[in-house]
Coordinates of C-alpha atoms in Angstrom, one line a residue:
X1211 CA 7.3 -0.4 -0.2
X1212 CA 9.5 -0.1 2.9
X1213 CA 6.7 1.0 5.1
X1214 CA 4.4 -1.8 3.8
X1215 CA 7.1 -4.4 4.6
X1216 CA 7.6 -3.0 8.1
X1217 CA 3.8 -2.8 8.9
X1218 CA 3.1 -6.4 7.7
X1219 CA 6.1 -7.6 9.6
X1220 CA 4.6 -6.4 12.8
X1221 CA 1.5 -8.6 12.1
X1222 CA 3.7 -11.6 11.6
X1223 CA 5.5 -10.7 14.9
X1224 CA 2.2 -10.7 16.8
X1225 CA 1.3 -14.1 15.3
X1226 CA 4.7 -15.5 16.1
X1227 CA 4.6 -14.3 19.7
X1228 CA 1.1 -15.6 20.2
X1229 CA 2.1 -19.0 18.9
X1230 CA 5.0 -18.9 21.4
X1231 CA 2.7 -17.9 24.2
X1232 CA 0.2 -20.6 23.4
X1233 CA 3.0 -23.3 23.4
X1234 CA 4.3 -22.0 26.7
X1235 CA 0.9 -22.0 28.3
X1236 CA 0.0 -25.5 27.1
X1237 CA 3.5 -26.9 27.5
X1238 CA 3.1 -28.4 24.0
X1239 CA 5.8 -27.3 21.6
X1240 CA 4.8 -29.1 18.4
X1241 CA 4.4 -25.7 16.6
X1242 CA 8.0 -24.6 17.4
X1243 CA 9.1 -24.8 13.7
X1244 CA 6.1 -22.6 12.8
X1245 CA 6.8 -20.1 15.6
X1246 CA 10.5 -19.9 14.5
X1247 CA 9.8 -19.5 10.8
X1248 CA 7.1 -16.9 11.3
X1249 CA 9.4 -14.9 13.5
X1250 CA 12.4 -15.2 11.1
X1251 CA 10.8 -14.9 7.7
X1252 CA 7.8 -12.8 8.8
X1253 CA 9.1 -10.5 11.4
X1254 CA 12.8 -10.3 11.0
X1255 CA 13.4 -10.7 7.3
X1256 CA 10.5 -8.5 6.4
X1257 CA 11.5 -5.8 8.8
X1258 CA 15.0 -5.8 7.5
X1259 CA 13.8 -5.7 3.9
X1260 CA 11.5 -2.8 4.8
X1261 CA 14.4 -0.9 6.4
X1262 CA 16.6 -1.6 3.4
X1263 CA 13.8 -0.3 1.1
X1264 CA 13.4 2.9 3.3
X1265 CA 17.2 3.5 3.2
X1266 CA 17.4 2.8 -0.6
X1267 CA 14.2 4.2 -2.2
X1268 CA 15.4 3.5 -5.7
X1269 CA 15.1 -0.2 -4.9
X1270 CA 11.7 0.3 -3.2
X1271 CA 10.2 1.9 -6.3
X1272 CA 10.8 -1.1 -8.6
X1273 CA 8.5 -3.8 -9.9
X1274 CA 10.9 -6.2 -8.3
X1275 CA 10.1 -4.8 -4.8
X1276 CA 6.3 -5.2 -5.4
X1277 CA 6.9 -8.8 -6.7
X1278 CA 9.0 -9.5 -3.6
X1279 CA 6.3 -8.2 -1.3
X1280 CA 3.5 -10.2 -2.8
X1281 CA 5.4 -13.4 -3.3
X1282 CA 6.7 -13.2 0.3
X1283 CA 3.2 -12.6 1.7
X1284 CA 1.5 -15.3 -0.3
X1285 CA 4.3 -17.9 0.2
X1286 CA 4.7 -17.5 4.0
X1287 CA 1.1 -18.3 5.0
X1288 CA 0.9 -21.2 2.6
X1289 CA 4.2 -22.6 4.0
X1290 CA 3.3 -22.0 7.7
X1291 CA -0.2 -23.4 7.4
X1292 CA 1.2 -26.5 5.7
X1293 CA 4.0 -26.8 8.3
X1294 CA 1.5 -26.4 11.2
X1295 CA -0.6 -29.2 9.7
X1296 CA 2.4 -31.4 9.0
X1297 CA 3.9 -31.1 12.5
X1298 CA 0.4 -31.9 13.8
X1299 CA 0.4 -35.2 12.0
X1300 CA -1.2 -34.3 8.6
X1301 CA 1.3 -35.8 6.1
X1302 CA -0.8 -34.7 3.2
X1303 CA 0.3 -31.1 4.0
X1304 CA 3.8 -31.7 2.7
X1305 CA 3.0 -30.3 -0.8
X1306 CA 1.8 -27.0 0.8
X1307 CA 5.1 -26.7 2.7
X1308 CA 7.1 -27.5 -0.5
X1309 CA 5.1 -25.1 -2.7
X1310 CA 5.2 -22.3 -0.1
X1311 CA 8.8 -22.9 0.6
X1312 CA 9.7 -22.9 -3.1
X1313 CA 7.7 -19.7 -3.7
X1314 CA 9.4 -18.1 -0.7
X1315 CA 12.9 -18.9 -2.1
X1316 CA 11.8 -17.4 -5.4
X1317 CA 10.7 -14.2 -3.5
X1318 CA 14.0 -14.0 -1.7
X1319 CA 15.9 -14.4 -5.0
X1320 CA 13.8 -11.5 -6.5
X1321 CA 14.7 -9.4 -3.4
X1322 CA 18.4 -10.3 -3.9
X1323 CA 18.3 -9.3 -7.6
X1324 CA 16.6 -6.1 -6.7
X1325 CA 19.2 -5.2 -4.1
X1326 CA 22.1 -6.1 -6.2
X1327 CA 20.7 -4.1 -9.2
X1328 CA 19.4 -1.0 -7.5
X1329 CA 21.2 -0.4 -4.2
X1330 CA 24.1 1.8 -5.0
X1331 CA 26.4 4.1 -3.0

């Protein structure tokens, strides 16, 4: 699971950097919250989770790790597409932000439970 997290995190990093470059080139910074969240939850959090799973293979081999991976990767795009639409003026996208965000919190709680249960010294 660790390698899967690290590899997908690089995809989010590319997306986040491209959004940042687009905003810089157009001098329109409406998508700043999307850029920040993709880089934080996609690149940084997933890279760190991947490194933790590499360092602690017992946690990586659990069903919780698989649930964490899939929930994170379903929730983040839903939340980011919703957020991009919302900051672009589509108020009807609020439920997508809320649903994706709630699902993301659930995934992070699953990660926390996994780490607390299976990471031992």
